[in-house]
Each structure stands twice: as structure tokens, then as C-alpha cells.
mmCIF file of C-alpha atoms in Angstrom:
data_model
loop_
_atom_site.group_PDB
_atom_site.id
_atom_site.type_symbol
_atom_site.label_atom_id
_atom_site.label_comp_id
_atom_site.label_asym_id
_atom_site.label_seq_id
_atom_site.Cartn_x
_atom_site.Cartn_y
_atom_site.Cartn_z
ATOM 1 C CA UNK A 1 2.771 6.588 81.749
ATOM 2 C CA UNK A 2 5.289 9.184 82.202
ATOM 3 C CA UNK A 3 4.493 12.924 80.677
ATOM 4 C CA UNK A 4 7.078 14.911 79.081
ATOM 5 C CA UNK A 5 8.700 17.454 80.592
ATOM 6 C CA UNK A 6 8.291 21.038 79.151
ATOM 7 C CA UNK A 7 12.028 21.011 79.337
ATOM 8 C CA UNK A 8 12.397 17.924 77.320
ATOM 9 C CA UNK A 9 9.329 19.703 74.659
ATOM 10 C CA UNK A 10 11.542 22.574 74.344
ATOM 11 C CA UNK A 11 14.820 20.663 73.453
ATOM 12 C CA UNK A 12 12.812 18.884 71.204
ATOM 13 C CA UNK A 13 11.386 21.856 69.208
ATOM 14 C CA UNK A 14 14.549 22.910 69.382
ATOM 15 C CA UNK A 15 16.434 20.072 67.453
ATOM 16 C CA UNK A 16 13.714 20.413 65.014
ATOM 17 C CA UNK A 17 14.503 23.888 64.596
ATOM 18 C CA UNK A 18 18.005 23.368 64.066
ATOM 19 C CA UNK A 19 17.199 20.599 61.328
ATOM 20 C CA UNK A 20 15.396 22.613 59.540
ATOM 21 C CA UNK A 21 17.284 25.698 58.960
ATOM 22 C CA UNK A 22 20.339 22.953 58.186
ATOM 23 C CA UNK A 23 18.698 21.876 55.426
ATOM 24 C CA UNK A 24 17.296 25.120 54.407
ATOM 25 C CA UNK A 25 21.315 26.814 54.291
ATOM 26 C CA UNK A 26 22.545 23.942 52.504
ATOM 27 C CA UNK A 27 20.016 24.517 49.809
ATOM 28 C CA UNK A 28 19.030 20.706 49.484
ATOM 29 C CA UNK A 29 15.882 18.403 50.028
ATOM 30 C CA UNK A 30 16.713 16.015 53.409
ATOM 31 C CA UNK A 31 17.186 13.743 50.768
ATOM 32 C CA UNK A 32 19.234 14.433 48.018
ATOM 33 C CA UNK A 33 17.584 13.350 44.180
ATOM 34 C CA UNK A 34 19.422 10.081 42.930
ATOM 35 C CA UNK A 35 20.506 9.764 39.166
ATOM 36 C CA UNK A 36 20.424 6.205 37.827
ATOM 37 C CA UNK A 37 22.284 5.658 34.839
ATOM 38 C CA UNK A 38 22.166 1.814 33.478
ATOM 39 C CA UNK A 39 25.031 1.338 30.371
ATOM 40 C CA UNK A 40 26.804 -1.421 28.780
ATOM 41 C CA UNK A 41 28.575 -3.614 31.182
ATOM 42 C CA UNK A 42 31.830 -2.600 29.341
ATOM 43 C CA UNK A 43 31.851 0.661 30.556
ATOM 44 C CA UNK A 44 31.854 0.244 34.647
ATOM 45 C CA UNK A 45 35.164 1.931 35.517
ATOM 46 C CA UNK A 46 34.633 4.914 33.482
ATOM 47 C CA UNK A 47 30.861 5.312 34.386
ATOM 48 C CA UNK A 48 31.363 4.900 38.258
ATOM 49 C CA UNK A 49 34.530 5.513 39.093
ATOM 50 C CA UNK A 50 34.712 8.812 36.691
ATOM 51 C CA UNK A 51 31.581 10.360 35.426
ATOM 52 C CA UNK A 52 28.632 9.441 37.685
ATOM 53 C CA UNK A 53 31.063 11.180 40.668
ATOM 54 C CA UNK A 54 32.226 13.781 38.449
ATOM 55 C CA UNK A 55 28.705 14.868 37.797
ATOM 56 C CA UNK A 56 26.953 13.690 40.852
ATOM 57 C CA UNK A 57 30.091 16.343 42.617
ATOM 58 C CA UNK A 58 29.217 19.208 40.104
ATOM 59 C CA UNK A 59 25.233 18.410 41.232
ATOM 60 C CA UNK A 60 24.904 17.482 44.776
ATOM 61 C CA UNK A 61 23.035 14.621 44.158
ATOM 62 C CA UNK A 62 23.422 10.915 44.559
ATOM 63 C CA UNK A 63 24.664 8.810 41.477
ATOM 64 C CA UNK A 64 23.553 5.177 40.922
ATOM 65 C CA UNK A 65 24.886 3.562 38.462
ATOM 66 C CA UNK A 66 24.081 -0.602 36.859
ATOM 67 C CA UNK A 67 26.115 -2.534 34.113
ATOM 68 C CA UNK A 68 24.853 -5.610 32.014
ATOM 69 C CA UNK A 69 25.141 -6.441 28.819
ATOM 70 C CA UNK A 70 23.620 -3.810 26.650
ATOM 71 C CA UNK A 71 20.575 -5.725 24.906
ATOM 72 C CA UNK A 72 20.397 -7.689 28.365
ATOM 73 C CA UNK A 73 19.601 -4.240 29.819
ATOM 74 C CA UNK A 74 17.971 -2.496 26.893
ATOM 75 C CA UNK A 75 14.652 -5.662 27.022
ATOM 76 C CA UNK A 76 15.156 -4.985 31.007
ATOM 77 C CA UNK A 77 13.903 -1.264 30.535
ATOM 78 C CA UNK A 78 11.591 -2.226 28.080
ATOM 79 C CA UNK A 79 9.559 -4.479 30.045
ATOM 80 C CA UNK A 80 9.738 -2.122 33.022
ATOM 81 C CA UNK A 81 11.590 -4.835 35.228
ATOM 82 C CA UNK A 82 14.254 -1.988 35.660
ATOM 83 C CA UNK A 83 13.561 1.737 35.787
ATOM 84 C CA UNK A 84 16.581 4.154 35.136
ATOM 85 C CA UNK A 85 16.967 7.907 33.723
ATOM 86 C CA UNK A 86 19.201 7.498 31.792
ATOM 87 C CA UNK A 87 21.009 4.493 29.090
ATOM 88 C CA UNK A 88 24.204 4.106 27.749
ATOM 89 C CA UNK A 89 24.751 1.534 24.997
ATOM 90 C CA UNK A 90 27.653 0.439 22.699
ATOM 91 C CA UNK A 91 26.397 0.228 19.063
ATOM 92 C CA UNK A 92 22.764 1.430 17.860
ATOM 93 C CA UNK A 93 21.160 -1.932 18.017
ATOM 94 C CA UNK A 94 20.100 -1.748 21.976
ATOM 95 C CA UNK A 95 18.621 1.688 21.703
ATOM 96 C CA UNK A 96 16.592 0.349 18.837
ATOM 97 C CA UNK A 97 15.105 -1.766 21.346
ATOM 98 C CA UNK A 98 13.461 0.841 23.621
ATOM 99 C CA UNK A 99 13.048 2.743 20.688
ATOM 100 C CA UNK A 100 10.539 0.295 19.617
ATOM 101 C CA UNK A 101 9.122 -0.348 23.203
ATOM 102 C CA UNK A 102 8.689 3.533 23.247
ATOM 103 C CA UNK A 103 11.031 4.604 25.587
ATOM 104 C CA UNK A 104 13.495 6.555 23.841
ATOM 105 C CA UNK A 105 12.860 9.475 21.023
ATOM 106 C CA UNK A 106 16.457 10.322 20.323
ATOM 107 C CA UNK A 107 20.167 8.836 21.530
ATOM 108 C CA UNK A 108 23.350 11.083 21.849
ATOM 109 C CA UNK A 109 26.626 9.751 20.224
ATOM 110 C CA UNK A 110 29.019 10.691 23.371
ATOM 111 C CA UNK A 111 32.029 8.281 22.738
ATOM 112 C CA UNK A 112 33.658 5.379 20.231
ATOM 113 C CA UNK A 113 36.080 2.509 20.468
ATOM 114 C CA UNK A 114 37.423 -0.450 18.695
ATOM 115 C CA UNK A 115 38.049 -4.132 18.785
ATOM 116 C CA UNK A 116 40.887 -5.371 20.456
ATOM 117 C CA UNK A 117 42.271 -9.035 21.894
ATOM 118 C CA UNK A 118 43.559 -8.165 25.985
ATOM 119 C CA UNK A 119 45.519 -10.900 27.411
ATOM 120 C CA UNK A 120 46.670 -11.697 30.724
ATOM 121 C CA UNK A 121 50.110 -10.263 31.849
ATOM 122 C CA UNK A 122 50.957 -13.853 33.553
ATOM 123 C CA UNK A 123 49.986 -16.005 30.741
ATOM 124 C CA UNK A 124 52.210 -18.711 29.416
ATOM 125 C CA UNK A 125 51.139 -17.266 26.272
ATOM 126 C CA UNK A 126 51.482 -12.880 27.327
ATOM 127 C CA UNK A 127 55.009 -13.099 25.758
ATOM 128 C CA UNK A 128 54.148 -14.074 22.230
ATOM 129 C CA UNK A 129 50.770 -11.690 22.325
ATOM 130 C CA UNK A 130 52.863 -8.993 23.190
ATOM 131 C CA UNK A 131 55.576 -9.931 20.226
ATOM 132 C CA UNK A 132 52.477 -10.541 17.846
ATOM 133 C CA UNK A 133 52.736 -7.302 16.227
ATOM 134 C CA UNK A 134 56.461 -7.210 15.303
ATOM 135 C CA UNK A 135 57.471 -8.219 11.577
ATOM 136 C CA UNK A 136 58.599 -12.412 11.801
ATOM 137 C CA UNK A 137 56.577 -13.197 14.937
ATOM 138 C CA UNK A 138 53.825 -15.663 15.393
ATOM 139 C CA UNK A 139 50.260 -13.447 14.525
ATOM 140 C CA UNK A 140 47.477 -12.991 16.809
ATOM 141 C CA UNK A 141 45.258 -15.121 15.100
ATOM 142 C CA UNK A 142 47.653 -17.964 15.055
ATOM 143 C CA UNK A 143 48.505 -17.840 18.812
ATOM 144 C CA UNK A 144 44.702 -17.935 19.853
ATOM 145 C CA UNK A 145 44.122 -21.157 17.512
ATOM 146 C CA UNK A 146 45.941 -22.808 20.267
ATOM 147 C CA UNK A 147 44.204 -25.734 21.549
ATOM 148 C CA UNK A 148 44.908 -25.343 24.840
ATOM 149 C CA UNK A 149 44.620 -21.361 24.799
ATOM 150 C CA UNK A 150 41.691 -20.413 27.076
ATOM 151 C CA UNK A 151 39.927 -17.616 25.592
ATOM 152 C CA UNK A 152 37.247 -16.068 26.893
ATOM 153 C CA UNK A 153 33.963 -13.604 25.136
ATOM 154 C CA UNK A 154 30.501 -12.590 25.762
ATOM 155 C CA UNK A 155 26.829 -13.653 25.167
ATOM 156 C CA UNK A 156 25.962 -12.907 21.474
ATOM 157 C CA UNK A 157 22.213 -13.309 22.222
ATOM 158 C CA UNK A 158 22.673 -10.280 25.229
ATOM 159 C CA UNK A 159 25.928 -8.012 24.637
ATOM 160 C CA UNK A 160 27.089 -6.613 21.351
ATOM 161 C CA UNK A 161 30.598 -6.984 22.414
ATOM 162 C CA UNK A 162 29.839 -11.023 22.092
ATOM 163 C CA UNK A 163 28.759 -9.650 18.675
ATOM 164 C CA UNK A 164 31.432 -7.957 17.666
ATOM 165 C CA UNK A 165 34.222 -10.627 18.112
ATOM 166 C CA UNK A 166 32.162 -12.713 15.883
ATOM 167 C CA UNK A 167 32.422 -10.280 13.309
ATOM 168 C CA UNK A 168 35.957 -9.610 14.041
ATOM 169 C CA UNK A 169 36.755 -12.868 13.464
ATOM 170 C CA UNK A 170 34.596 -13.149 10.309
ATOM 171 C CA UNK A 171 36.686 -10.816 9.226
ATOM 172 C CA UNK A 172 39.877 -11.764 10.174
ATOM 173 C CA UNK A 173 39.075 -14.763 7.896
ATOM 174 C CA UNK A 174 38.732 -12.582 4.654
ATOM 175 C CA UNK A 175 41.663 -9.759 5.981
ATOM 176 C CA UNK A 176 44.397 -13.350 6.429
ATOM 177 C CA UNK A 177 43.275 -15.172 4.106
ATOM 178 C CA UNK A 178 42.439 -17.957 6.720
ATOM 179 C CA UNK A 179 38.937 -19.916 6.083
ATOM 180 C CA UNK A 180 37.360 -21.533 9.186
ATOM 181 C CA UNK A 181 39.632 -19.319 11.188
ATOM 182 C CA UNK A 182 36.745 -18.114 13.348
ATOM 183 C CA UNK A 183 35.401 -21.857 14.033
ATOM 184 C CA UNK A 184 39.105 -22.804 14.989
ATOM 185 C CA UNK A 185 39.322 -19.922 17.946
ATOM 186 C CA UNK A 186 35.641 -20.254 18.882
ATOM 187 C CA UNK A 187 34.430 -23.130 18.014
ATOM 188 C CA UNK A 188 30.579 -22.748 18.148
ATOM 189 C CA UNK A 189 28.979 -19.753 17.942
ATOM 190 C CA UNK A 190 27.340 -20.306 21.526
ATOM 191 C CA UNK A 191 30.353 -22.189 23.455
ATOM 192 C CA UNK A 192 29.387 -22.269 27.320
ATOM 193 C CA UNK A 193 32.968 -22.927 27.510
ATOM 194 C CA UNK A 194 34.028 -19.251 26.558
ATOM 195 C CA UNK A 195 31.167 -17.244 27.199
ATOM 196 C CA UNK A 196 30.906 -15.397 30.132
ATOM 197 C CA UNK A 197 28.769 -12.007 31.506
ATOM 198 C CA UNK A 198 30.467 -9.305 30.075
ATOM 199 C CA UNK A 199 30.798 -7.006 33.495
ATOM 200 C CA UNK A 200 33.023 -10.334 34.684
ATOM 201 C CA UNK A 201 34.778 -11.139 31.382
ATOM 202 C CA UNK A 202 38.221 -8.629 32.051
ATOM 203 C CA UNK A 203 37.902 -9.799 36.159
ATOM 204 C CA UNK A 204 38.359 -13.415 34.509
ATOM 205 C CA UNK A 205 41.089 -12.508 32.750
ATOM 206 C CA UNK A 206 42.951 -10.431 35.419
ATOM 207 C CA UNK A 207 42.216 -13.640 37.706
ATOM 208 C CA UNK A 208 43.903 -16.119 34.885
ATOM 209 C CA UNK A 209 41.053 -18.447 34.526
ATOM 210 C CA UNK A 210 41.282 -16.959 31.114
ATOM 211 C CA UNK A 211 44.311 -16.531 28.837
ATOM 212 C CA UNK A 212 43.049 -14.102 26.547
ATOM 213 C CA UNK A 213 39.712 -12.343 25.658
ATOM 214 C CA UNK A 214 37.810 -10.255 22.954
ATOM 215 C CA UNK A 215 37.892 -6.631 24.229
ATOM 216 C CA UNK A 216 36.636 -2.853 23.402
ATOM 217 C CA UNK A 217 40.076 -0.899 23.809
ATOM 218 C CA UNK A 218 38.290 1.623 26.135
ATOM 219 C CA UNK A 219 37.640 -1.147 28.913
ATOM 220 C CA UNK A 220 40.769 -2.719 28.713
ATOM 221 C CA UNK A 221 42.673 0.902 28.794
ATOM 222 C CA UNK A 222 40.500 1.101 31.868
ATOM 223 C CA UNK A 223 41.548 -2.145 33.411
ATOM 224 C CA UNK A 224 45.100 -1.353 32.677
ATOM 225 C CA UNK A 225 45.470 -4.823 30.707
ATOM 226 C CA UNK A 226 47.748 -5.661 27.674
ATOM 227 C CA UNK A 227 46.160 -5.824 24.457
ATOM 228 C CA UNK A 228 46.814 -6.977 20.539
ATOM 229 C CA UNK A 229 45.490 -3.885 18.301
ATOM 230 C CA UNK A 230 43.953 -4.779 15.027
ATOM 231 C CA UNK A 231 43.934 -3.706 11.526
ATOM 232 C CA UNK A 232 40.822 -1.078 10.362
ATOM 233 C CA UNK A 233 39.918 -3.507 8.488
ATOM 234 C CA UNK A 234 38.424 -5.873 11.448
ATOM 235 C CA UNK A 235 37.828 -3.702 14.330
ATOM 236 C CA UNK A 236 34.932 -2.122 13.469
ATOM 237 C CA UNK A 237 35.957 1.515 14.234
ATOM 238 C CA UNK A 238 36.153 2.430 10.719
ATOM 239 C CA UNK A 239 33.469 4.105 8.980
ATOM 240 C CA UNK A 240 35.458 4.090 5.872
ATOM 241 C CA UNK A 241 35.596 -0.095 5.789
ATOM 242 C CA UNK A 242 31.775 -0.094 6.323
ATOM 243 C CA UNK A 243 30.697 -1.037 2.973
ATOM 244 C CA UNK A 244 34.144 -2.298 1.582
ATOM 245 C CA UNK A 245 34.460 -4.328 4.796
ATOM 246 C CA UNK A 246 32.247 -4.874 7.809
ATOM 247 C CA UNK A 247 29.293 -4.947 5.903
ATOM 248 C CA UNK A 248 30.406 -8.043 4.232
ATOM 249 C CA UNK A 249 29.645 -10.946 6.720
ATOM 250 C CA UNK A 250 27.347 -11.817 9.091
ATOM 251 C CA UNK A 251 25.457 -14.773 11.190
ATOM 252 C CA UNK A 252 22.516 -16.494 12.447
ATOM 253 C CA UNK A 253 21.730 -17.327 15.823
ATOM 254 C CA UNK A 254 18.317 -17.946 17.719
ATOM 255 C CA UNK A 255 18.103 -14.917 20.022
ATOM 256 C CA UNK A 256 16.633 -14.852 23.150
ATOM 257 C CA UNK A 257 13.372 -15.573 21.975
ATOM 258 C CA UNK A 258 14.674 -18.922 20.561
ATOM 259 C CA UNK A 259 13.571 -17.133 17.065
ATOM 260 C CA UNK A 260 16.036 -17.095 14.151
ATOM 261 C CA UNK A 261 17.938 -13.638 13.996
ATOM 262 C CA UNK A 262 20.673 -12.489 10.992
ATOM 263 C CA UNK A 263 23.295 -10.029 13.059
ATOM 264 C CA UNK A 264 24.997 -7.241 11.335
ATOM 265 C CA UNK A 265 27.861 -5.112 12.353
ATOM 266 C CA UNK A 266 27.545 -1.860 13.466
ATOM 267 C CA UNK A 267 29.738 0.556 14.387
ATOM 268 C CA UNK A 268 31.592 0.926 17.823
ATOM 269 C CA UNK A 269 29.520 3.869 19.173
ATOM 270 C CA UNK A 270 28.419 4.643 22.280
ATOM 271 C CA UNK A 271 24.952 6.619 22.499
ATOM 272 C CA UNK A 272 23.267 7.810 25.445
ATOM 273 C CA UNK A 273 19.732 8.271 25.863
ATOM 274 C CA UNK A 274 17.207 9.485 28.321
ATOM 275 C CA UNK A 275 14.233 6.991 29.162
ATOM 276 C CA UNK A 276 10.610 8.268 28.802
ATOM 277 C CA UNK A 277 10.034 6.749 32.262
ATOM 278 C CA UNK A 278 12.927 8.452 33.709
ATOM 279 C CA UNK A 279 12.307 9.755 37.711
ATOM 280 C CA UNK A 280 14.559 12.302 36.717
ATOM 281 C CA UNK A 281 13.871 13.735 33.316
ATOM 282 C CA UNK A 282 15.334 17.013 33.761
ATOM 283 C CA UNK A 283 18.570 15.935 35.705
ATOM 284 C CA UNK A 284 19.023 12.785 33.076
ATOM 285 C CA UNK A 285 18.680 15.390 30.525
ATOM 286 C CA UNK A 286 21.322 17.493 32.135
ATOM 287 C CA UNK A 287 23.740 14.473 32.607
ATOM 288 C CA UNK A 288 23.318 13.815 28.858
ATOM 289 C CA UNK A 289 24.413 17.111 28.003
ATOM 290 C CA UNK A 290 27.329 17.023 30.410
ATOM 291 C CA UNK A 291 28.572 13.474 28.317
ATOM 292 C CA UNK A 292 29.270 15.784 25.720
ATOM 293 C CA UNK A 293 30.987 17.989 27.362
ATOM 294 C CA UNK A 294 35.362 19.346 28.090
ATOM 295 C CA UNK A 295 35.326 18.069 31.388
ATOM 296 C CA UNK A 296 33.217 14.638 30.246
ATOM 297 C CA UNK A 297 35.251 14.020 27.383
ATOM 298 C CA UNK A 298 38.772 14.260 29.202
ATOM 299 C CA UNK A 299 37.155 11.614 31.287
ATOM 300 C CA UNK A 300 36.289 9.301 28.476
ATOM 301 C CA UNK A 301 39.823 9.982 27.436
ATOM 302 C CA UNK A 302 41.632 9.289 29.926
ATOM 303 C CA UNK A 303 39.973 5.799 30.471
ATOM 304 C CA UNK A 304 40.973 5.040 26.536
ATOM 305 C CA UNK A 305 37.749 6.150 24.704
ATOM 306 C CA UNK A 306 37.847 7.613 21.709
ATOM 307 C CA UNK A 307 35.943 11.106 20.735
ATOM 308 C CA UNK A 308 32.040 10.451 19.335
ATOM 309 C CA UNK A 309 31.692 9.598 15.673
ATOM 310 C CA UNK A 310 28.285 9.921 13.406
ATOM 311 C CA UNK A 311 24.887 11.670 14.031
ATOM 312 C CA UNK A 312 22.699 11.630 16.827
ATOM 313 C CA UNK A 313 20.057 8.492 16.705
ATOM 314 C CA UNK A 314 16.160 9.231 15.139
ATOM 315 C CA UNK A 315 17.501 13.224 14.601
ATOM 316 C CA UNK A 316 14.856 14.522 12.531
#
């Protein structure tokens, strides 16, 4: 067995040396702190392609950042299968969820959208969405009760946006005047045919196996895809048409569970929250604070989000 030199020792030590005083002028741990932020599938482009860097930049840490469908997620936190710092969710309903598995005590309102019908740009069918708006052309509704119009949504049972088209159709029925109008576009509530995750709905549509697809305006801004905008009255960004409107219908559906669950609209919100469990509490409380902020909200703008509406969640 061959002994070191003293000359090798020395370089060595030296290195060492060197490391050190490295890390000690750049102010940092060897490795850097890592803020995971899990949110509604929906909002991947904005979340890590804007903010998580933005922030992450302004920090010098690491930003990790996981999109699923938002009650999907929300019972993955609560049964500890994934730990985060931080959640994002679209509508109140998935924060209730670790509310209730006592993981959350209070839920920021940091951004709002609305319903809207994206379409491909190559569809046989892109030139009459796109005319669907004028005065004397075939309407929205009409051109997706097309029988061989493939349209494409999201889980009820695990995303709100699968939800929220129900309800948007629902309500299209009462707004047109057109009974059965949600059955026609849909056909049953759970249709394997339609349905898909919702992080992969929009990459279905920009691939055309889709023609057109249920859609929160901020997500399809993002993806830089056409969409159909909708009357008040159905797109659940509102408050005003709450009671007058949204609150009006509703439907059952066995939930994930397999128990019988009523769904109710709420609105188009998203609230962000940090997790009891967090890693990071102080940093996720920081990154909360910095959803809310110029910078932050110029962000969310610029990816098609609208500013925050209502009151923080559980606010005392």
C-alpha cells in the first residue's frame, strides 16, 4: 500500500481550503435550499417558466415545481404521499381538503380567470370557432354539438377545471335556451372518450388529436392557443352572477371514493397556501408573499391571468 506524499497532503488541504472560503464569499450552504411548489396542473407555464425562476433568481435557491390536477394533488399532500412547501389551487374546494387533513390554516387569493373553449389553429372546424362570435355566424355551442367534433376536458372526480365545464355547460343550457345541450357536447358526465389529465389536455390539442377543449383563459393565453370567450353569465368569473347564476345548477357524481358527491360552482380563484409540513416554512412563506406582489403580478399578467378577487381563505 502506497503512503501519501506530504506533497500530495498539502495540495489536498489546500483544495479544501479553497472550497471552503468559496462557499463562505458566496454567502451560500454547498447546497443551495430547494422550494417545492405543487399547483394546479393548469398553471405549468406560468409557475415554471415565470415565477418559480423569477423568485428562485431574486433568492438563490433552487425551485421545484409539480402540476396535477388540483384535488388529485390536494388528497396527495394530505396523505403525505407528496411533501411540498407550498400549494397553489384553482377554486377553494382543494384547499378545503388539506384544510381538513390539517395542513393548511389560511390560503392567499393571488390570481383569477375564467372559462373559455381553445381550439386548435389547424382544425377543420378553427374557422367557424374563430367566426363564432360575430352577429349571423354559427354559435359556439352549436359547432361543438358536432358529432364528429373531438372535444376534449378533464377528470371531474380530480381537477376542478373538469368541474367547471360541467357547470359551464349547465349553464349554457339556461343562458341559450338549449335543454340537453350539455349531454349533446359531452355525453356522459365521465366519458373516457374526452377526458384526459389536465397537465396534457392543451398538449392534445396543440397535437390535433383534439379539435377543441374546455379551457381557463390564463393557460390557454399561456399556450398561445385560439379561444371562444363566453358570456358572464357561464364562465364563472363573475361574482355578481353567483346567486342569480352559477349558483343555480349542479351534479352528482361518485368521487374518488366511489361515494355519492353533489358539486357546486365556485369561483375561478387561485389561492396559495403554505403546508404545515413544509421543509421550508419560512422561504414558502416568503414565496407566498412575493405572489402578491408588482413584479409577481406582471407575471401572472402577462401569461393572461387576471388580478386576485375575494378574501383570503379561513381569515379570522
Amino acid at each position: 500500500m502506497q503512503t501519501p506524499s506530504r506533497f500530495t497532503a498539502k495540495k489536498s488541504h489546500l483544495a479544501s481550503l479553497l472550497f471552503l472560503f468559496s462557499v463562505g464569499c458566496s454567502g451560500q450552504s454547498a447546497i443551495a435550499d430547494t422550494l417545492t411548489v405543487t399547483y394546479a396542473g393548469s398553471m405549468g407555464v406560468v409557475m415554471d417558466n415565470g415565477l418559480g425562476p423569477d423568485f428562485a433568481k431574486k433568492n438563490h435557491i433552487d425551485y421545484q415545481g409539480q402540476g396535477q390536477g388540483a384535488y388529485g394533488m390536494a388528497r396527495l399532500l394530505a396523505a403525505k404521499k407528496v411533501v411540498a412547501d407550498v400549494f397553489v389551487s384553482i377554486t377553494p374546494g382543494p384547499i378545503d381538503v388539506l384544510k381538513q387533513a390539517g395542513l393548511v390554516d389560511h390560503a392567499q387569493p393571488v390570481a383569477s380567470t375564467r372559462m373559455v373553449i381553445a381550439y386548435n389553429p389547424h382544425s377543420r372546424f378553427a374557422q367557424q370557432f374563430a367566426r363564432s362570435g360575430d352577429d349571423g355566424q354559427t354559435p359556439w355551442w352549436k359547432i361543438l354539438s358536432e358529432p364528429d367534433l373531438r372535444f376534449g376536458r378533464t377528470d371531474p372526480t380530480s381537477d376542478p377545471q373538469g368541474q367547471n365545464i360541467i357547470f359551464t355547460l349547465k349553464l349554457a343550457e339556461r343562458y341559450y335556451q338549449q335543454p340537453g345541450l350539455a349531454k349533446t357536447i359531452m355525453g356522459e358526465l365521465i366519458n373516457p372518450q374526452q377526458i384526459a389529465a389536465e397537465g396534457g389536455l392543451l398538449a392534445r390539442l396543440e397535437a390535433g388529436q383534439v379539435d377543441a377543449a374546455s379551457g381557463y383563459e390564463s393557460a390557454t393565453r399561456s399556450a398561445k392557443l385560439p379561444y371562444v370567450v363566453l358570456p358572464d353569465h357561464i364562465n364563472l368569473s363573475n361574482p355578481d352572477y353567483r346567486k342569480q347564476w352559477y349558483d343555480k345548477v349542479n351534479f352528482t357524481l361518485a368521487d374518488h371514493t366511489g361515494q355519492l358527491k353533489t358539486y357546486h360552482p365556485q369561483p375561478l380563484v387561485f389561492y396559495a397556501a403554505v403546508l404545515k409540513n413544509a421543509p421550508h416554512p419560512q422561504l414558502a412563506q416568503q414565496f407566498i408573499h412575493y405572489l402578491t406582489s408588482a413584479p409577481a403580478q406582471q407575471i401572472f399578467k402577462d401569461n393572461g391571468y387576471d388580478q386576485p378577487k375575494g378574501k383570503a381563505l379561513y381569515a379570522q
